[in-house]
mmCIF file of C-alpha atoms and ligand atoms in Angstrom:
data_model
loop_
_atom_site.group_PDB
_atom_site.id
_atom_site.type_symbol
_atom_site.label_atom_id
_atom_site.label_comp_id
_atom_site.label_asym_id
_atom_site.label_seq_id
_atom_site.Cartn_x
_atom_site.Cartn_y
_atom_site.Cartn_z
ATOM 1 C CA MET A 281 69.608 107.010 103.925
ATOM 2 C CA GLN A 282 72.507 109.206 103.017
ATOM 3 C CA LYS A 283 72.019 111.291 99.986
ATOM 4 C CA GLU A 284 75.581 112.115 99.008
ATOM 5 C CA ARG A 285 75.949 111.944 95.361
ATOM 6 C CA TYR A 286 78.732 110.184 93.409
ATOM 7 C CA GLY A 287 79.311 111.566 89.949
ATOM 8 C CA GLY A 288 75.557 112.048 89.418
ATOM 9 C CA ILE A 289 74.446 108.811 90.953
ATOM 10 C CA ALA A 290 72.940 108.803 94.457
ATOM 11 C CA TRP A 291 74.611 106.400 96.736
ATOM 12 C CA THR A 292 71.134 104.680 97.147
ATOM 13 C CA ALA A 293 71.370 103.898 93.388
ATOM 14 C CA ILE A 294 74.910 102.477 93.689
ATOM 15 C CA ALA A 295 73.583 100.328 96.558
ATOM 16 C CA ALA A 296 70.706 99.256 94.525
ATOM 17 C CA LEU A 297 73.096 98.373 91.640
ATOM 18 C CA MET A 298 75.131 96.309 94.110
ATOM 19 C CA LEU A 299 72.172 94.386 95.387
ATOM 20 C CA PHE A 300 71.093 93.568 91.896
ATOM 21 C CA GLY A 301 74.545 92.363 91.106
ATOM 22 C CA TRP A 302 74.527 90.252 94.177
ATOM 23 C CA ALA A 303 71.348 88.728 93.366
ATOM 24 C CA ALA A 304 72.415 88.032 89.800
ATOM 25 C CA THR A 305 75.598 86.300 91.151
ATOM 26 C CA LEU A 306 73.661 84.157 93.419
ATOM 27 C CA GLY A 307 71.772 82.989 90.345
ATOM 28 C CA SER A 308 74.922 82.043 88.343
ATOM 29 C CA LEU A 309 76.346 80.454 91.589
ATOM 30 C CA ALA A 310 73.234 78.152 91.819
ATOM 31 C CA ALA A 311 73.493 77.388 88.025
ATOM 32 C CA GLY A 312 77.150 76.497 87.903
ATOM 33 C CA ARG A 313 78.136 74.860 91.209
ATOM 34 C CA SER A 314 77.743 71.264 90.326
ATOM 35 C CA GLU A 315 80.084 71.308 87.320
ATOM 36 C CA SER A 316 83.534 69.736 87.900
ATOM 37 C CA PRO A 317 86.516 71.302 86.315
ATOM 38 C CA THR A 318 88.460 69.705 83.427
ATOM 39 C CA ARG A 319 91.262 70.958 81.261
ATOM 40 C CA SER A 320 89.963 73.251 78.456
ATOM 41 C CA GLN A 321 86.478 71.809 78.691
ATOM 42 C CA ASN A 322 85.043 74.307 76.258
ATOM 43 C CA LYS A 323 87.737 73.759 73.657
ATOM 44 C CA ASP A 324 85.436 72.641 71.012
ATOM 45 C CA GLN A 325 82.778 75.290 71.398
ATOM 46 C CA SER A 326 84.700 78.027 69.880
ATOM 47 C CA PRO A 327 82.721 79.941 67.289
ATOM 48 C CA SER A 328 85.988 81.394 65.889
ATOM 49 C CA ALA A 329 89.527 81.147 67.143
ATOM 50 C CA ALA A 330 90.126 84.887 67.082
ATOM 51 C CA LYS A 331 86.908 85.735 69.048
ATOM 52 C CA THR A 332 87.942 83.457 71.968
ATOM 53 C CA GLN A 333 91.776 83.254 71.879
ATOM 54 C CA THR A 334 92.995 83.282 75.457
ATOM 55 C CA LYS A 335 96.188 84.756 76.857
ATOM 56 C CA VAL A 336 97.412 85.550 80.283
ATOM 57 C CA VAL A 337 99.090 88.936 80.714
ATOM 58 C CA LEU A 338 101.076 89.403 83.917
ATOM 59 C CA LEU A 339 100.576 93.003 84.816
ATOM 60 C CA GLY A 340 101.987 92.917 88.316
ATOM 61 C CA THR A 341 104.119 90.026 89.800
ATOM 62 C CA GLY A 342 105.139 91.696 93.138
ATOM 63 C CA THR A 343 104.502 91.755 96.772
ATOM 64 C CA PRO A 344 104.069 94.613 99.277
ATOM 65 C CA ARG A 345 107.786 95.327 98.804
ATOM 66 C CA PRO A 346 108.000 98.098 96.194
ATOM 67 C CA PHE A 347 110.478 96.556 93.727
ATOM 68 C CA PRO A 348 110.546 98.965 90.883
ATOM 69 C CA ASP A 349 110.376 96.195 88.240
ATOM 70 C CA ARG A 350 107.540 94.260 89.890
ATOM 71 C CA SER A 351 104.281 96.114 90.158
ATOM 72 C CA GLY A 352 101.658 95.139 92.770
ATOM 73 C CA PRO A 353 99.771 91.922 92.194
ATOM 74 C CA ALA A 354 97.542 92.119 89.083
ATOM 75 C CA THR A 355 96.867 89.537 86.317
ATOM 76 C CA ALA A 356 94.892 89.854 83.193
ATOM 77 C CA ILE A 357 93.049 87.046 81.455
ATOM 78 C CA VAL A 358 92.257 88.192 77.988
ATOM 79 C CA VAL A 359 89.739 86.264 75.941
ATOM 80 C CA GLY A 360 89.052 87.461 72.422
ATOM 81 C CA GLU A 361 88.210 91.154 72.750
ATOM 82 C CA ARG A 362 87.603 91.177 76.430
ATOM 83 C CA ALA A 363 89.815 91.567 79.469
ATOM 84 C CA TYR A 364 89.214 90.200 82.970
ATOM 85 C CA LEU A 365 91.480 91.370 85.839
ATOM 86 C CA VAL A 366 92.414 89.460 88.908
ATOM 87 C CA ASP A 367 93.549 91.804 91.660
ATOM 88 C CA PHE A 368 94.501 95.458 91.420
ATOM 89 C CA GLY A 369 97.852 96.083 93.133
ATOM 90 C CA PRO A 370 99.513 99.470 92.925
ATOM 91 C CA GLY A 371 100.348 100.458 89.386
ATOM 92 C CA VAL A 372 97.634 98.254 87.752
ATOM 93 C CA VAL A 373 96.200 100.901 85.244
ATOM 94 C CA ARG A 374 99.594 101.978 83.964
ATOM 95 C CA ARG A 375 100.930 98.322 83.651
ATOM 96 C CA ALA A 376 97.708 97.549 81.655
ATOM 97 C CA THR A 377 98.302 100.487 79.372
ATOM 98 C CA ALA A 378 101.849 99.407 78.817
ATOM 99 C CA ALA A 379 100.475 95.884 77.913
ATOM 100 C CA ALA A 380 98.157 97.548 75.559
ATOM 101 C CA GLU A 381 101.004 99.421 73.818
ATOM 102 C CA LYS A 382 102.867 96.136 73.534
ATOM 103 C CA GLY A 383 100.226 94.438 71.571
ATOM 104 C CA THR A 384 97.275 93.586 73.823
ATOM 105 C CA PRO A 385 94.743 96.522 72.949
ATOM 106 C CA GLN A 386 92.132 94.734 75.200
ATOM 107 C CA LEU A 387 93.934 96.219 78.136
ATOM 108 C CA GLU A 388 93.502 99.916 77.111
ATOM 109 C CA SER A 389 92.268 101.478 80.413
ATOM 110 C CA THR A 390 88.696 102.089 79.019
ATOM 111 C CA ASN A 391 88.318 98.191 78.474
ATOM 112 C CA LEU A 392 89.123 97.457 82.166
ATOM 113 C CA LYS A 393 85.439 96.775 83.022
ATOM 114 C CA ILE A 394 85.512 93.446 84.919
ATOM 115 C CA ALA A 395 87.739 92.501 87.836
ATOM 116 C CA PHE A 396 88.048 89.823 90.503
ATOM 117 C CA LEU A 397 89.653 90.208 93.955
ATOM 118 C CA THR A 398 91.385 87.368 95.683
ATOM 119 C CA HIS A 399 91.477 89.087 99.150
ATOM 120 C CA LEU A 400 91.602 92.501 100.708
ATOM 121 C CA HIS A 401 95.287 92.664 101.619
ATOM 122 C CA SER A 402 96.695 96.153 100.584
ATOM 123 C CA ASP A 403 99.210 94.901 98.058
ATOM 124 C CA HIS A 404 96.334 93.357 96.040
ATOM 125 C CA THR A 405 93.927 96.448 96.517
ATOM 126 C CA ALA A 406 96.084 99.623 96.696
ATOM 127 C CA GLY A 407 95.350 100.114 92.992
ATOM 128 C CA TYR A 408 91.618 100.052 93.597
ATOM 129 C CA PRO A 409 91.060 103.886 93.445
ATOM 130 C CA ASP A 410 93.097 103.803 90.347
ATOM 131 C CA LEU A 411 91.070 101.109 88.650
ATOM 132 C CA ILE A 412 87.852 102.876 89.656
ATOM 133 C CA LEU A 413 88.890 106.424 88.701
ATOM 134 C CA THR A 414 91.555 106.530 85.960
ATOM 135 C CA PRO A 415 89.645 104.468 83.318
ATOM 136 C CA TRP A 416 86.454 106.374 84.226
ATOM 137 C CA VAL A 417 88.215 109.767 83.577
ATOM 138 C CA MET A 418 89.483 108.343 80.240
ATOM 139 C CA GLY A 419 85.868 107.460 79.170
ATOM 140 C CA ARG A 420 85.028 103.972 80.525
ATOM 141 C CA THR A 421 81.311 103.596 81.270
ATOM 142 C CA GLU A 422 81.180 101.082 84.065
ATOM 143 C CA LEU A 423 83.065 98.500 86.240
ATOM 144 C CA ASP A 424 82.031 95.369 87.909
ATOM 145 C CA VAL A 425 84.112 93.920 90.577
ATOM 146 C CA TYR A 426 83.727 90.474 92.322
ATOM 147 C CA GLY A 427 85.378 89.392 95.549
ATOM 148 C CA PRO A 428 85.298 88.324 99.120
ATOM 149 C CA GLU A 429 83.171 89.860 101.946
ATOM 150 C CA GLY A 430 84.449 93.327 102.486
ATOM 151 C CA LEU A 431 84.668 94.340 98.895
ATOM 152 C CA GLU A 432 81.374 96.235 98.777
ATOM 153 C CA GLU A 433 82.393 98.165 101.887
ATOM 154 C CA MET A 434 85.845 99.010 100.550
ATOM 155 C CA THR A 435 84.174 100.256 97.246
ATOM 156 C CA LYS A 436 81.797 102.470 99.249
ATOM 157 C CA HIS A 437 84.732 103.983 101.164
ATOM 158 C CA VAL A 438 86.888 104.582 98.011
ATOM 159 C CA LEU A 439 83.927 106.365 96.403
ATOM 160 C CA GLU A 440 83.437 108.486 99.621
ATOM 161 C CA ALA A 441 87.209 109.272 99.803
ATOM 162 C CA TRP A 442 87.208 110.587 96.304
ATOM 163 C CA ARG A 443 83.723 112.190 96.531
ATOM 164 C CA ARG A 444 85.050 115.697 95.940
ATOM 165 C CA ASP A 445 86.951 114.766 92.841
ATOM 166 C CA ILE A 446 83.925 112.826 91.376
ATOM 167 C CA GLU A 447 81.653 115.862 92.091
ATOM 168 C CA ILE A 448 83.912 118.272 90.211
ATOM 169 C CA ARG A 449 84.556 116.051 87.319
ATOM 170 C CA THR A 450 80.826 115.361 86.794
ATOM 171 C CA THR A 451 79.313 118.621 87.616
ATOM 172 C CA GLY A 452 82.174 120.976 86.531
ATOM 173 C CA LEU A 453 83.477 121.807 83.044
ATOM 174 C CA GLU A 454 84.930 118.282 82.501
ATOM 175 C CA GLN A 455 81.360 116.961 82.150
ATOM 176 C CA ARG A 456 82.263 113.431 82.881
ATOM 177 C CA HIS A 457 79.409 110.934 82.716
ATOM 178 C CA ALA A 458 78.377 109.308 85.915
ATOM 179 C CA LEU A 459 80.643 106.917 87.660
ATOM 180 C CA VAL A 460 79.179 103.433 87.804
ATOM 181 C CA VAL A 461 80.768 100.843 89.958
ATOM 182 C CA ARG A 462 79.065 97.536 90.923
ATOM 183 C CA ALA A 463 80.917 95.639 93.719
ATOM 184 C CA HIS A 464 79.789 92.155 94.440
ATOM 185 C CA ASP A 465 80.652 90.305 97.545
ATOM 186 C CA VAL A 466 80.486 86.640 96.459
ATOM 187 C CA LYS A 467 80.707 83.119 97.920
ATOM 188 C CA PRO A 468 82.795 80.335 96.434
ATOM 189 C CA GLY A 469 81.341 78.785 93.232
ATOM 190 C CA VAL A 470 80.662 80.065 89.844
ATOM 191 C CA VAL A 471 80.731 83.796 90.367
ATOM 192 C CA TYR A 472 80.702 85.034 86.799
ATOM 193 C CA GLN A 473 79.837 83.602 83.340
ATOM 194 C CA ASP A 474 79.491 85.063 79.931
ATOM 195 C CA GLU A 475 79.843 83.724 76.310
ATOM 196 C CA ARG A 476 83.700 83.715 76.579
ATOM 197 C CA VAL A 477 84.409 82.718 80.180
ATOM 198 C CA LYS A 478 83.193 80.907 83.382
ATOM 199 C CA VAL A 479 84.964 82.087 86.497
ATOM 200 C CA THR A 480 84.833 79.980 89.740
ATOM 201 C CA ALA A 481 86.084 81.258 93.045
ATOM 202 C CA PHE A 482 87.418 78.810 95.580
ATOM 203 C CA ARG A 483 88.465 79.438 99.097
ATOM 204 C CA VAL A 484 92.197 79.321 99.940
ATOM 205 C CA PRO A 485 93.949 79.415 103.419
ATOM 206 C CA HIS A 486 95.745 82.724 103.979
ATOM 207 C CA GLY A 487 96.494 83.082 107.666
ATOM 208 C CA GLN A 488 93.978 85.051 109.701
ATOM 209 C CA TRP A 489 91.907 86.273 106.710
ATOM 210 C CA PRO A 490 88.368 85.010 107.064
ATOM 211 C CA GLU A 491 87.990 84.690 103.298
ATOM 212 C CA ALA A 492 90.659 84.581 100.567
ATOM 213 C CA PHE A 493 89.895 83.225 97.096
ATOM 214 C CA GLY A 494 91.684 81.553 94.259
ATOM 215 C CA TYR A 495 89.977 81.513 90.866
ATOM 216 C CA ARG A 496 89.591 79.177 87.981
ATOM 217 C CA PHE A 497 88.929 80.578 84.488
ATOM 218 C CA ASP A 498 87.544 78.265 81.828
ATOM 219 C CA THR A 499 87.612 79.760 78.352
ATOM 220 C CA PRO A 500 87.132 78.099 75.005
ATOM 221 C CA GLY A 501 90.902 77.803 74.669
ATOM 222 C CA LYS A 502 92.292 77.350 78.098
ATOM 223 C CA SER A 503 91.683 76.578 81.800
ATOM 224 C CA ILE A 504 93.699 78.850 84.072
ATOM 225 C CA VAL A 505 93.977 78.626 87.880
ATOM 226 C CA ILE A 506 95.330 81.525 89.863
ATOM 227 C CA SER A 507 96.247 81.083 93.585
ATOM 228 C CA GLY A 508 96.042 84.622 94.885
ATOM 229 C CA ASP A 509 97.813 84.442 98.338
ATOM 230 C CA THR A 510 97.683 81.125 99.960
ATOM 231 C CA SER A 511 99.427 78.553 102.153
ATOM 232 C CA PRO A 512 99.317 75.182 100.518
ATOM 233 C CA SER A 513 95.800 74.597 99.384
ATOM 234 C CA GLU A 514 93.898 71.330 98.675
ATOM 235 C CA GLU A 515 91.386 73.536 96.810
ATOM 236 C CA ILE A 516 93.975 74.558 94.334
ATOM 237 C CA VAL A 517 94.765 70.856 93.807
ATOM 238 C CA ALA A 518 91.250 70.035 93.366
ATOM 239 C CA HIS A 519 90.677 72.867 90.856
ATOM 240 C CA CYS A 520 93.673 72.058 88.627
ATOM 241 C CA GLN A 521 92.951 68.464 87.688
ATOM 242 C CA PRO A 522 94.324 69.310 85.358
ATOM 243 C CA CYS A 523 94.569 72.859 84.158
ATOM 244 C CA ASP A 524 96.533 74.477 81.273
ATOM 245 C CA VAL A 525 98.046 77.390 83.369
ATOM 246 C CA LEU A 526 98.637 77.385 87.108
ATOM 247 C CA ILE A 527 99.623 80.875 88.345
ATOM 248 C CA HIS A 528 100.880 80.375 91.842
ATOM 249 C CA GLU A 529 102.595 82.532 94.592
ATOM 250 C CA VAL A 530 105.889 81.317 96.137
ATOM 251 C CA TYR A 531 108.628 82.109 98.629
ATOM 252 C CA SER A 532 111.993 80.805 99.030
ATOM 253 C CA PRO A 533 112.896 79.434 102.463
ATOM 254 C CA GLU A 534 116.210 81.403 102.063
ATOM 255 C CA SER A 535 114.347 84.740 101.949
ATOM 256 C CA VAL A 536 113.915 86.777 105.021
ATOM 257 C CA LEU A 537 111.273 89.242 106.355
ATOM 258 C CA SER A 538 111.721 92.075 108.809
ATOM 259 C CA MET A 539 109.061 90.902 111.306
ATOM 260 C CA PRO A 540 109.154 88.841 114.444
ATOM 261 C CA ASN A 541 108.477 85.053 113.906
ATOM 262 C CA TYR A 542 108.310 85.474 110.178
ATOM 263 C CA LYS A 543 108.860 81.789 109.566
ATOM 264 C CA THR A 544 105.545 81.104 111.544
ATOM 265 C CA TYR A 545 103.712 83.872 109.643
ATOM 266 C CA ARG A 546 104.799 82.573 106.298
ATOM 267 C CA ALA A 547 103.917 78.975 107.039
ATOM 268 C CA LYS A 548 100.389 80.088 107.691
ATOM 269 C CA TYR A 549 99.993 82.657 104.917
ATOM 270 C CA HIS A 550 102.220 81.508 101.966
ATOM 271 C CA THR A 551 103.681 78.623 99.966
ATOM 272 C CA SER A 552 107.262 77.663 99.956
ATOM 273 C CA THR A 553 109.148 76.502 96.862
ATOM 274 C CA SER A 554 109.108 72.816 97.965
ATOM 275 C CA GLU A 555 105.459 72.952 98.915
ATOM 276 C CA LEU A 556 104.675 74.382 95.460
ATOM 277 C CA ALA A 557 106.598 71.535 93.836
ATOM 278 C CA GLU A 558 104.479 69.170 95.626
ATOM 279 C CA ILE A 559 101.430 70.800 94.499
ATOM 280 C CA ALA A 560 102.637 70.957 90.942
ATOM 281 C CA ASN A 561 103.387 67.244 91.011
ATOM 282 C CA ARG A 562 99.795 66.598 92.223
ATOM 283 C CA THR A 563 98.114 68.954 89.542
ATOM 284 C CA LYS A 564 100.578 68.611 86.629
ATOM 285 C CA PRO A 565 99.620 71.914 84.906
ATOM 286 C CA GLY A 566 100.467 72.597 81.291
ATOM 287 C CA ILE A 567 102.727 75.391 82.620
ATOM 288 C CA LEU A 568 103.361 76.571 86.086
ATOM 289 C CA VAL A 569 103.783 80.378 86.175
ATOM 290 C CA ILE A 570 105.274 81.764 89.355
ATOM 291 C CA TYR A 571 104.259 85.205 90.607
ATOM 292 C CA HIS A 572 104.123 87.149 93.979
ATOM 293 C CA THR A 573 107.594 86.048 94.580
ATOM 294 C CA ALA A 574 108.816 87.108 98.083
ATOM 295 C CA GLY A 575 112.346 86.967 97.297
ATOM 296 C CA ARG A 576 114.838 88.866 99.433
ATOM 297 C CA GLY A 577 117.636 86.836 101.067
ATOM 298 C CA PRO A 578 120.283 88.086 103.640
ATOM 299 C CA HIS A 579 122.528 89.183 100.659
ATOM 300 C CA GLY A 580 119.871 90.795 98.415
ATOM 301 C CA PRO A 581 117.149 89.628 96.042
ATOM 302 C CA ILE A 582 116.875 85.847 95.620
ATOM 303 C CA PRO A 583 117.751 85.202 92.011
ATOM 304 C CA ASP A 584 115.230 83.669 89.477
ATOM 305 C CA ASP A 585 117.497 80.642 88.920
ATOM 306 C CA GLN A 586 117.590 79.879 92.669
ATOM 307 C CA LEU A 587 113.906 79.809 92.880
ATOM 308 C CA LEU A 588 113.812 77.539 89.855
ATOM 309 C CA ARG A 589 116.421 75.244 91.217
ATOM 310 C CA GLU A 590 114.338 74.948 94.544
ATOM 311 C CA ILE A 591 111.184 74.103 92.720
ATOM 312 C CA GLU A 592 112.776 71.858 90.038
ATOM 313 C CA LYS A 593 114.467 69.630 92.924
ATOM 314 C CA THR A 594 111.278 67.635 92.863
ATOM 315 C CA TYR A 595 109.056 69.055 90.102
ATOM 316 C CA HIS A 596 110.107 68.375 86.532
ATOM 317 C CA GLY A 597 107.233 69.943 84.550
ATOM 318 C CA LYS A 598 107.342 73.240 82.666
ATOM 319 C CA VAL A 599 107.835 76.153 85.090
ATOM 320 C CA VAL A 600 108.653 79.875 84.530
ATOM 321 C CA ILE A 601 109.269 82.748 86.947
ATOM 322 C CA GLY A 602 106.823 85.348 85.829
ATOM 323 C CA HIS A 603 107.722 89.008 85.116
ATOM 324 C CA ASP A 604 105.543 92.089 84.642
ATOM 325 C CA LEU A 605 104.165 92.332 81.117
ATOM 326 C CA GLU A 606 104.992 88.815 80.172
ATOM 327 C CA VAL A 607 102.317 87.030 78.088
ATOM 328 C CA HIS A 608 101.486 83.228 78.558
HETATM 329 ZN ZN1 LIG B 769 100.036 89.623 98.635
HETATM 330 ZN ZN1 LIG B 770 97.887 88.453 101.149
#
């Protein structure tokens, strides 16, 4: 076994921590799988409103395209004092800090301790070294991350890539405490539960990815479903029956991509505005929040009102086009 050290912790110790996390996850998986989702099912169990108040903070609503006003995909579910991240696209920690300064102190970098990953595409993971390292340098003690198969491997490689930095910061004059990251490759089902939230992962179809997840969050105040990247998904329909907030990706059929056969690619990987309208009609969320908008037409970015018009042709519920740092 390799004996490289990461911030004072032997890799063997990190691997052991990962295994422990995996075993714990299996336990919660078995405990929670049989429960069927309902809207705000825990609404009456709240010990006090402030402790469990839930809000959704959009940290990054973009795609691989580096729009300056749309950071890489990242969403925060904030319940009481705690924050839970879904995805960590580029810019995640700075957007979280901006959200903290705008009135959500739960998103201070040192509070970013629990994250869930939808899939391993780079636009959703290019902020992973940032999420691992920046809050640690600022004093965060540990990080737990849950996601599809391949997350543990990616975590190991990120730690290895930054090995020299971690060594200098822990053994040099900075005297940082040990870096503790526990990555958990999980399977669909209940993957995480604490006194504030239950998190259920479900499989979504995303082209050739063997495993991509959407997530449902049940808190005492809200039920929230987030699609990740997906073509039209029956699992999303099944997990929002109903839900308070459905956060869903979309593309406009008017938008274009610089790749051959992009229409075939998109049909297998993503959801069009008309397909999303149909999903919304079948799920009737309290609010539909659009993110991960692939929106560049032949004459420039697709405007929000065009996306809305396309969806509202057949869906008449509450829908908003999400932007970075909005709170829902
Ligand atoms: Zn994406
Ligand atoms: Zn993707």
